[in-house]
Coordinates of C-alpha atoms (C1' of nucleotides) in Angstrom, one line a residue:
Chain A
M1 CA 90.7 103.7 66.4
Q2 CA 94.4 106.0 65.9
P3 CA 97.3 104.9 68.1
Q4 CA 96.9 107.0 70.5
K5 CA 100.4 108.8 71.3
I6 CA 101.2 109.2 75.4
T7 CA 100.6 112.9 76.2
A8 CA 101.1 114.9 79.2
E9 CA 97.2 115.1 79.8
S10 CA 96.5 111.0 79.1
V11 CA 99.5 110.3 81.7
T12 CA 97.7 112.3 84.3
S13 CA 94.1 111.8 83.3
D14 CA 95.2 107.6 83.0
K15 CA 95.7 106.8 86.9
N16 CA 99.4 107.1 85.6
Q17 CA 100.5 103.6 85.1
T18 CA 103.3 102.4 83.4
L19 CA 104.4 103.3 79.8
V20 CA 104.0 99.3 78.9
E21 CA 100.9 98.8 80.4
Q22 CA 98.9 101.8 78.5
I23 CA 100.6 100.4 75.2
L24 CA 100.5 97.1 75.7
V25 CA 96.0 97.1 76.1
Q26 CA 96.5 99.1 72.2
I27 CA 98.5 96.6 70.7
Q28 CA 96.2 94.2 71.7
E29 CA 93.2 95.5 70.8
S30 CA 95.3 95.8 67.0
I31 CA 96.1 92.4 67.0
I32 CA 93.2 91.8 68.4
K33 CA 91.4 93.7 65.6
G34 CA 93.3 92.0 62.8
E35 CA 94.8 95.7 62.4
L36 CA 98.1 94.0 63.1
R37 CA 98.1 90.7 60.5
P38 CA 97.8 87.5 61.7
G39 CA 101.6 86.5 60.6
S40 CA 103.3 89.9 60.0
K41 CA 106.4 90.7 61.6
I42 CA 106.2 93.7 64.1
N43 CA 109.6 96.1 64.3
E44 CA 110.2 97.2 68.1
Q45 CA 111.5 100.8 66.2
A46 CA 108.8 101.2 64.2
L47 CA 105.8 100.3 66.6
A48 CA 107.8 102.1 69.2
E49 CA 108.1 105.4 66.7
K50 CA 103.8 104.9 66.4
Y51 CA 103.1 104.9 69.7
G52 CA 106.0 108.1 70.4
I53 CA 107.9 106.2 73.4
S54 CA 111.0 104.5 73.2
R55 CA 112.2 101.0 72.6
G56 CA 112.8 99.8 76.0
P57 CA 109.2 99.6 77.1
T58 CA 108.2 98.5 73.6
R59 CA 109.8 95.3 74.2
E60 CA 108.5 94.6 77.2
A61 CA 105.0 95.2 76.1
L62 CA 106.2 92.6 73.3
Q63 CA 107.4 89.9 75.8
Q64 CA 103.9 90.4 77.5
L65 CA 102.1 89.7 74.5
E66 CA 104.2 86.4 74.4
R67 CA 103.1 85.2 77.0
Q68 CA 99.8 86.0 76.1
R69 CA 100.3 83.8 73.0
L70 CA 99.1 86.9 70.3
V71 CA 102.9 86.9 69.7
V72 CA 105.9 85.2 68.8
R73 CA 109.2 86.0 69.5
I74 CA 112.7 84.2 68.1
P75 CA 115.6 85.2 69.6
H76 CA 117.8 87.9 67.2
V77 CA 114.6 87.1 64.3
G78 CA 112.2 89.5 66.4
A79 CA 108.5 89.2 66.6
R80 CA 105.6 88.4 64.6
V81 CA 102.0 88.6 65.0
A82 CA 100.5 84.9 66.4
T83 CA 98.7 83.0 63.2
L84 CA 95.1 81.3 63.5
T85 CA 95.5 78.2 62.4
I86 CA 92.8 75.1 62.6
E87 CA 95.0 72.6 64.3
E88 CA 96.0 75.5 67.3
L89 CA 92.6 76.7 67.2
N90 CA 91.5 73.0 67.9
D91 CA 94.5 72.7 71.0
L92 CA 93.4 75.8 72.5
Y93 CA 89.5 74.5 72.7
E94 CA 90.5 71.4 73.8
L95 CA 92.6 73.3 77.0
R96 CA 89.7 76.0 77.0
S97 CA 86.8 73.4 77.4
T98 CA 88.9 71.8 80.5
L99 CA 89.7 74.4 82.3
E100 CA 86.5 76.6 82.1
G101 CA 84.4 73.2 83.1
M102 CA 86.6 73.0 86.1
A103 CA 86.2 76.8 86.6
C104 CA 82.2 76.3 85.9
E105 CA 82.6 73.1 88.7
L106 CA 84.5 75.5 91.2
A107 CA 81.7 78.2 90.7
A108 CA 78.7 76.0 91.5
Q109 CA 80.4 75.1 95.0
R110 CA 82.0 78.2 95.9
I111 CA 79.9 81.1 94.5
D112 CA 78.4 83.4 96.8
E113 CA 74.8 84.9 96.6
Q114 CA 76.7 88.5 95.5
Q115 CA 78.5 87.2 92.8
L116 CA 75.6 84.9 91.7
S117 CA 73.0 87.5 91.6
Q118 CA 75.5 89.4 89.5
L119 CA 75.6 86.7 86.8
W120 CA 71.5 86.7 86.7
A121 CA 71.5 90.2 86.1
L122 CA 74.6 90.1 83.5
L123 CA 72.3 86.7 81.9
E124 CA 68.9 89.0 81.7
Q125 CA 71.3 91.8 80.5
Q126 CA 72.3 89.5 77.3
E127 CA 68.7 88.1 77.1
A128 CA 67.6 92.0 76.5
D129 CA 70.6 92.7 74.4
L130 CA 69.5 89.7 72.3
A131 CA 65.8 91.0 71.7
R132 CA 67.5 93.9 70.6
G133 CA 69.4 92.6 68.0
D134 CA 73.2 94.1 69.2
S135 CA 75.7 92.5 67.7
Y136 CA 78.3 94.2 69.0
F137 CA 76.8 93.7 73.0
Q138 CA 76.5 90.2 72.8
Q139 CA 79.8 89.8 72.2
E140 CA 81.4 91.7 75.1
G141 CA 78.0 90.3 76.8
D142 CA 80.0 86.8 76.5
V143 CA 83.4 87.7 77.2
D144 CA 81.9 88.8 80.5
F145 CA 80.0 85.9 81.2
H146 CA 82.3 83.2 80.9
Y147 CA 85.3 86.3 82.9
Q148 CA 82.9 85.8 86.0
I149 CA 82.2 82.8 86.1
I150 CA 85.8 82.2 86.0
Q151 CA 86.2 84.5 88.6
A152 CA 83.7 82.7 90.9
S153 CA 85.8 79.9 90.5
G154 CA 88.2 81.3 93.5
N155 CA 91.2 79.4 91.7
R156 CA 93.9 82.5 91.3
H157 CA 95.9 80.6 89.1
L158 CA 92.9 78.7 87.2
Q159 CA 92.3 82.7 86.2
E160 CA 95.7 83.8 85.5
T161 CA 95.8 81.1 83.4
L162 CA 93.1 81.1 81.6
I163 CA 92.7 85.1 82.2
G164 CA 95.9 86.3 81.5
G165 CA 97.3 83.5 79.2
L166 CA 94.7 82.1 76.9
Y167 CA 91.8 84.8 76.9
H168 CA 93.3 87.4 74.8
L169 CA 93.8 84.7 71.9
L170 CA 90.6 83.0 72.2
R171 CA 89.4 86.7 71.3
M172 CA 91.8 87.1 68.8
Y173 CA 89.8 84.2 67.3
R174 CA 86.9 85.1 67.7
Y175 CA 86.5 88.6 66.5
Q176 CA 88.7 87.2 63.6
C177 CA 86.0 84.3 63.1
T178 CA 83.1 85.0 64.4
S179 CA 80.1 84.5 62.7
S180 CA 77.5 85.9 64.7
S181 CA 74.9 84.1 63.8
R182 CA 74.7 81.8 66.6
P183 CA 73.2 84.6 70.1
V184 CA 70.1 82.3 70.6
R185 CA 71.4 79.1 71.2
A186 CA 74.1 79.9 72.8
I187 CA 72.1 82.1 75.4
A188 CA 69.8 80.0 76.0
E189 CA 73.2 77.7 77.2
H190 CA 74.1 80.6 79.0
R191 CA 70.6 80.5 81.2
R192 CA 71.0 76.6 81.7
I193 CA 74.6 77.1 82.5
V194 CA 73.6 79.8 85.2
E195 CA 70.8 77.5 86.7
A196 CA 73.1 74.3 87.0
I197 CA 75.1 76.7 89.2
A198 CA 72.6 78.4 91.1
A199 CA 71.3 74.5 92.0
R200 CA 75.2 74.4 93.0
D201 CA 75.0 71.3 90.8
A202 CA 78.7 71.1 90.4
E203 CA 78.8 68.2 88.1
L204 CA 75.8 69.3 85.2
A205 CA 77.1 72.7 84.9
G206 CA 80.9 71.0 84.5
L207 CA 79.2 69.1 81.4
L208 CA 76.8 72.1 79.9
M209 CA 80.2 74.4 79.7
R210 CA 81.9 72.0 78.2
R211 CA 79.1 71.5 75.8
H212 CA 79.1 75.3 75.3
I213 CA 82.5 75.6 74.8
E214 CA 82.7 72.5 71.7
Q215 CA 79.8 74.1 70.0
G216 CA 81.7 77.5 69.8
R217 CA 84.7 75.5 68.6
Q218 CA 82.4 74.4 66.0
N219 CA 81.4 77.4 65.4
T220 CA 84.9 79.0 65.2
E221 CA 86.5 76.1 63.4
Q222 CA 83.8 76.1 60.3
R223 CA 84.2 80.3 60.0
L224 CA 87.9 79.8 59.9
R225 CA 87.9 76.8 57.5
Q226 CA 85.8 79.6 55.1
L227 CA 88.3 82.2 55.5
T228 CA 91.6 80.3 54.5
A229 CA 90.1 78.7 51.9
Q230 CA 89.1 82.7 50.7
E231 CA 92.7 83.6 51.4
A232 CA 93.8 80.5 49.3
S233 CA 92.3 81.7 46.6
A234 CA 92.5 85.5 46.7
V235 CA 96.4 84.9 46.2
S236 CA 95.9 82.7 43.3
Chain B
M1 CA 126.7 76.8 93.3
Q2 CA 128.2 80.4 92.7
P3 CA 126.9 83.0 90.6
Q4 CA 128.5 82.5 87.3
K5 CA 129.9 85.6 85.6
I6 CA 129.4 85.7 82.0
T7 CA 133.0 85.3 80.5
A8 CA 133.4 85.8 76.8
E9 CA 134.3 81.9 77.1
S10 CA 130.9 81.2 78.2
V11 CA 129.7 82.6 75.6
T12 CA 131.3 80.9 72.7
S13 CA 131.4 77.9 74.4
D14 CA 127.6 78.1 75.5
K15 CA 125.7 78.1 72.3
N16 CA 125.3 82.0 72.1
Q17 CA 122.1 82.0 73.3
T18 CA 121.0 85.3 74.3
L19 CA 122.2 86.9 78.0
V20 CA 118.1 86.7 79.2
E21 CA 118.2 82.6 78.2
Q22 CA 121.5 82.9 80.0
I23 CA 121.0 83.9 83.8
L24 CA 117.0 83.3 83.8
V25 CA 117.8 79.9 84.8
Q26 CA 120.5 80.4 87.2
I27 CA 118.2 82.6 88.9
Q28 CA 115.1 79.9 88.6
E29 CA 117.9 77.6 90.3
S30 CA 118.5 80.0 93.1
I31 CA 114.4 80.9 93.9
I32 CA 113.5 77.2 93.5
K33 CA 116.3 76.0 95.8
G34 CA 115.7 78.8 97.6
E35 CA 119.0 80.7 97.8
L36 CA 116.6 83.3 97.3
R37 CA 114.2 83.0 100.3
P38 CA 110.6 82.7 99.4
G39 CA 109.0 86.5 100.5
S40 CA 112.4 88.5 100.0
K41 CA 112.2 91.5 98.1
I42 CA 114.9 91.4 94.6
N43 CA 117.0 94.4 94.2
E44 CA 117.8 94.6 90.1
Q45 CA 120.5 96.7 90.3
A46 CA 122.2 93.9 92.7
L47 CA 120.7 91.3 91.2
A48 CA 122.6 92.7 87.4
E49 CA 125.9 93.5 89.4
K50 CA 126.0 89.2 90.8
Y51 CA 125.9 88.4 87.0
G52 CA 127.7 91.0 85.4
I53 CA 125.1 92.3 83.5
S54 CA 123.0 95.2 83.1
R55 CA 119.8 96.3 84.3
G56 CA 118.0 95.6 80.7
P57 CA 118.7 91.7 80.6
T58 CA 117.5 91.2 84.0
R59 CA 113.9 93.1 84.4
E60 CA 113.7 91.0 80.9
A61 CA 114.3 88.0 83.0
L62 CA 112.2 88.9 85.9
Q63 CA 109.3 89.1 83.5
Q64 CA 110.0 86.2 82.7
L65 CA 110.3 84.7 86.1
E66 CA 106.7 86.6 87.2
R67 CA 105.1 84.7 83.9
Q68 CA 106.8 81.7 85.7
R69 CA 105.3 82.4 88.6
L70 CA 108.1 82.5 91.0
V71 CA 108.4 86.8 91.4
V72 CA 105.5 88.5 92.0
R73 CA 106.1 92.1 90.5
I74 CA 104.6 95.3 91.2
P75 CA 104.9 98.6 89.8
H76 CA 107.3 101.6 91.5
V77 CA 107.2 99.0 93.5
G78 CA 109.8 96.1 92.7
A79 CA 109.9 92.3 92.8
R80 CA 109.4 89.4 95.5
V81 CA 110.4 85.9 95.5
A82 CA 107.1 83.8 95.4
T83 CA 105.9 82.8 99.0
L84 CA 104.7 79.7 99.6
T85 CA 101.2 79.4 101.6
I86 CA 99.1 76.3 102.0
E87 CA 95.5 78.1 100.2
E88 CA 98.4 78.6 97.1
L89 CA 99.7 74.9 97.2
N90 CA 96.1 73.6 96.8
D91 CA 95.1 76.1 94.2
L92 CA 98.1 75.3 92.0
Y93 CA 98.2 71.5 92.9
E94 CA 94.2 71.8 91.6
L95 CA 94.6 73.0 88.9
R96 CA 97.7 71.0 88.4
S97 CA 95.8 67.8 88.9
T98 CA 92.7 69.2 86.0
L99 CA 95.3 69.7 83.6
E100 CA 97.9 66.2 83.5
G101 CA 94.7 64.4 84.3
M102 CA 93.9 65.9 81.0
A103 CA 97.6 65.3 79.5
C104 CA 97.3 61.7 80.7
E105 CA 93.7 61.1 78.7
L106 CA 95.3 62.4 76.0
A107 CA 98.5 60.9 76.1
A108 CA 97.0 57.7 76.3
Q109 CA 95.2 58.3 72.9
R110 CA 97.6 59.5 71.2
I111 CA 101.3 58.8 72.2
D112 CA 103.1 56.9 69.6
E113 CA 105.8 53.9 70.1
Q114 CA 109.1 55.5 70.4
Q115 CA 107.9 57.7 73.5
L116 CA 106.0 54.5 74.5
S117 CA 108.9 53.1 75.1
Q118 CA 110.8 56.0 76.4
L119 CA 108.5 56.4 78.8
W120 CA 109.1 52.7 79.5
A121 CA 112.5 53.0 79.9
L122 CA 112.6 55.8 82.3
L123 CA 110.2 53.8 84.4
E124 CA 112.4 51.1 84.8
Q125 CA 115.6 53.1 85.0
Q126 CA 113.0 54.8 88.8
E127 CA 112.8 51.6 89.6
A128 CA 116.5 50.9 89.8
D129 CA 117.3 54.2 91.5
L130 CA 114.6 53.4 93.8
A131 CA 116.0 49.8 94.5
R132 CA 119.7 51.6 94.8
G133 CA 118.6 54.1 97.2
D134 CA 119.4 57.3 94.9
S135 CA 117.1 59.9 96.1
Y136 CA 119.1 62.6 93.6
F137 CA 117.8 60.7 90.4
Q138 CA 114.2 59.8 91.7
Q139 CA 113.4 63.9 91.9
E140 CA 114.5 64.6 88.5
G141 CA 113.2 60.9 87.7
D142 CA 110.1 62.0 88.5
V143 CA 109.9 65.5 87.1
D144 CA 110.8 63.9 83.4
F145 CA 108.5 61.5 84.0
H146 CA 105.6 63.5 84.1
Y147 CA 107.2 66.0 81.2
Q148 CA 107.1 63.0 78.8
I149 CA 103.7 62.1 79.3
I150 CA 103.2 66.0 79.2
Q151 CA 104.6 66.0 75.7
A152 CA 103.1 62.9 74.6
S153 CA 99.9 64.9 74.9
G154 CA 100.2 66.3 72.1
N155 CA 98.4 69.6 73.1
R156 CA 100.9 72.3 72.3
H157 CA 99.0 75.0 74.8
L158 CA 98.8 72.5 77.5
Q159 CA 102.5 71.7 77.3
E160 CA 103.1 75.6 77.7
T161 CA 101.1 75.7 80.0
L162 CA 102.3 73.2 82.2
I163 CA 105.8 73.3 81.1
G164 CA 106.0 77.4 80.6
G165 CA 103.3 78.4 83.8
L166 CA 103.3 76.3 86.6
Y167 CA 106.1 73.7 86.6
H168 CA 108.5 76.0 88.2
L169 CA 106.7 76.8 90.9
L170 CA 106.0 73.0 91.4
R171 CA 109.1 72.5 91.9
M172 CA 109.7 75.2 94.4
Y173 CA 106.8 73.2 96.1
R174 CA 108.7 69.9 95.7
Y175 CA 112.2 71.2 96.5
Q176 CA 111.7 73.2 99.6
C177 CA 108.5 70.9 100.9
T178 CA 109.9 67.7 99.8
S179 CA 109.5 64.8 102.4
S180 CA 111.8 61.8 100.1
S181 CA 109.6 59.0 102.2
R182 CA 107.5 58.3 99.6
P183 CA 109.0 56.9 96.5
V184 CA 107.9 53.4 96.5
R185 CA 104.0 54.2 96.3
A186 CA 104.9 56.8 94.3
I187 CA 106.5 54.9 91.4
A188 CA 104.3 51.8 92.1
E189 CA 101.8 54.5 91.1
H190 CA 103.9 55.1 87.9
R191 CA 104.0 52.0 86.9
R192 CA 99.9 51.7 87.2
I193 CA 99.9 54.9 85.2
V194 CA 102.2 53.6 82.2
E195 CA 100.2 50.4 82.2
A196 CA 96.9 52.5 81.7
I197 CA 98.7 54.5 78.4
A198 CA 100.1 51.7 77.1
A199 CA 97.1 50.0 77.3
R200 CA 95.2 53.5 75.1
D201 CA 93.0 53.5 78.5
A202 CA 92.4 57.4 78.9
E203 CA 89.8 57.4 81.3
L204 CA 91.9 55.2 83.5
A205 CA 95.1 56.5 83.1
G206 CA 93.7 60.3 83.9
L207 CA 91.9 58.9 87.3
L208 CA 94.9 57.0 87.8
M209 CA 97.2 60.7 87.1
R210 CA 94.5 62.8 89.1
R211 CA 94.9 60.3 92.0
H212 CA 98.4 60.6 92.2
I213 CA 98.5 64.2 92.3
E214 CA 96.2 64.1 94.8
Q215 CA 98.8 62.2 96.7
G216 CA 101.5 65.0 95.6
R217 CA 99.5 67.1 97.3
Q218 CA 98.5 65.9 100.8
N219 CA 102.8 64.9 101.0
T220 CA 103.5 68.2 100.5
E221 CA 101.0 69.7 102.2
Q222 CA 101.8 68.1 105.1
R223 CA 105.7 69.5 105.3
L224 CA 104.8 72.4 104.3
R225 CA 102.4 72.8 107.7
Q226 CA 105.8 71.5 109.4
L227 CA 108.0 73.7 108.0
T228 CA 105.8 77.0 108.6
A229 CA 104.7 75.9 112.0
Q230 CA 108.8 75.4 112.6
E231 CA 109.0 79.6 111.6
A232 CA 106.3 80.7 113.5
S233 CA 108.2 79.0 116.9
A234 CA 111.9 80.4 116.0
V235 CA 110.8 83.9 115.3
S236 CA 109.4 84.1 119.0
Chain C
dG1 C1' 106.1 110.3 123.7
dT2 C1' 103.4 110.0 119.5
dG3 C1' 102.0 111.5 114.8
dA4 C1' 102.8 114.2 110.6
dA5 C1' 105.1 116.8 107.4
dC6 C1' 109.1 117.0 104.7
dA7 C1' 113.7 116.6 103.0
dA8 C1' 117.2 112.6 101.9
dC9 C1' 117.9 108.9 99.9
dA10 C1' 116.8 104.2 97.4
dT11 C1' 114.3 101.8 93.4
dT12 C1' 112.3 101.6 89.8
dG13 C1' 110.8 103.9 84.6
dT14 C1' 112.3 105.2 80.5
dC15 C1' 115.7 106.6 76.6
dG16 C1' 119.0 107.6 73.2
dA17 C1' 123.2 105.7 71.9
dC18 C1' 126.3 101.3 70.9
dA19 C1' 127.6 96.5 69.9
dA20 C1' 126.2 91.7 68.1
dT21 C1' 123.1 88.8 64.8
dC22 C1' 120.6 88.3 61.0
dT23 C1' 118.6 89.6 56.3
dT24 C1' 119.2 91.4 51.5
dT25 C1' 121.9 92.9 47.9
dC26 C1' 125.7 92.5 44.6
dA27 C1' 129.4 90.4 42.5
dT28 C1' 131.6 86.4 41.3
dT29 C1' 132.7 81.7 39.8
dT30 C1' 131.3 77.5 37.5
Chain D
dA1 C1' 121.4 81.0 34.6
dA2 C1' 122.1 79.6 39.0
dA3 C1' 124.6 78.7 43.0
dT4 C1' 127.8 81.0 46.5
dG5 C1' 130.3 83.9 49.0
dA6 C1' 131.1 88.3 50.8
dA7 C1' 129.7 93.1 51.8
dA8 C1' 126.3 96.5 53.3
dG9 C1' 122.1 97.7 55.2
dA10 C1' 118.4 96.7 58.6
dT11 C1' 117.2 95.1 63.1
dT12 C1' 117.9 93.0 67.8
dG13 C1' 120.5 92.6 71.6
dT14 C1' 123.0 95.2 75.6
dC15 C1' 124.4 99.4 78.0
dG16 C1' 124.8 103.5 81.2
dA17 C1' 122.8 107.8 82.2
dC18 C1' 118.6 110.7 83.5
dA19 C1' 113.6 111.2 85.4
dA20 C1' 109.7 109.4 88.0
dT21 C1' 108.2 107.5 91.8
dG22 C1' 108.7 104.7 96.1
dT23 C1' 111.0 104.5 101.0
dT24 C1' 113.3 105.9 104.5
dG25 C1' 114.4 108.9 108.2
dT26 C1' 114.1 113.5 111.2
dT27 C1' 112.3 117.8 112.6
dC28 C1' 108.7 119.9 114.1
dA29 C1' 104.2 120.5 116.7
dC30 C1' 100.6 118.6 119.6

DNA sequence: GTGAACAACATTGTCGACAATCTTTCATTT
DNA sequence: AAATGAAAGATTGTCGACAATGTTGTTCAC
């Protein structure tokens, strides 16, 4: 995807949000997909020119990205893209496991009929995509799955913490470390989670979610190990 | 406390951080202490002039405050001080209970000797302050207590989420809703938590912490109920 | 008198320029 | 040749002004 300059048309066709919001999602994608490499320095001036805007909104976007943990900023020095390390991956998934476990317990208690049927529909969609071997939608579908459960928890601070704070970094790890060889098992786990939620069994739902996420962690960690080893040998 | 204008001396005497960092803590305190009333509108221009700086750094500070949940910003409309509601209080404490319970479990597993002796020292300090009836240090001591345990958890994302994201809003609720009539019990609970951590009993430590926080929630909720009822009658 | 449209005002969003700080380069000394 | 220091360059931090948007108050029609 090219950097999309802000034109008169895009401003009007888009719902005319603020410049920051418009470029934020684009930079997010660049980082998550690795077009901006982990650990690389970000030059405010250059980034601003790339999107045809000034440094003001660019700085605000970088601050947002820092909040989302995709960027690390140091005063008077500048911003760098976050680096992916084993230690941080473990910290991140440890926290995610607790939070999404909590979300799942709450969802089992509070989900309403409409949300539940949406969740069933998404699950069936995923199973269909799986049968068709459609790996792109598997990725997106997985994000949606967790997203919907978090929404159903009904706790706004929890939602904000997970979606506003952790989710983008998680997507970055998963995008860059994914070995797409695990969907069969993962979607079977999804089914069991939905069943537990539908049965209003909060304790079980939370437990299954924590296990499901631990599986994901192991998978991602293994892949990250390969990548870092590979990179180390490429340098020499 | 007066708004402290930034002078040449304060810049050099202070460790010469950035303007944003300097005013951020001042605005934080203003909000937490209620000098800026909950729900009131924040005017960027006025706020900038109050501290003798321009709107640029002021806007950045407001963004930081939004991240800390002390401020709500709406594009093209502006920023307001967060409002304190029963519903949000419950969401917030629900999340806090889970996160600090987790922190406590991890701390029991990972705390080192030095951190542990610091924790003991703080506990004894608190018990001494309690005997002396020193209510100001009780407040601060309680913040430190939870802070130290969070630090001892060793999970950087957890630390960032609690301290960077939730703690300031928690302090706001506690400052504005505190009925300082509970320290005896609270500090007894602190002692049991430290004992569990020292015994490396993660499960117990987490459980005690969650209970301790639930006590705090009930206390704060009750006080908030009184305040809102009081306010409603004052209007009529 | 009430409601809608419009104009005047106030506030936020964006920009370009300058100041403060950090980084790099290059000369100098040991 | 390596280390130190200073100067030049590049980058971030801050400012004031202008543009875009939201808000308020007034007028007019009904």
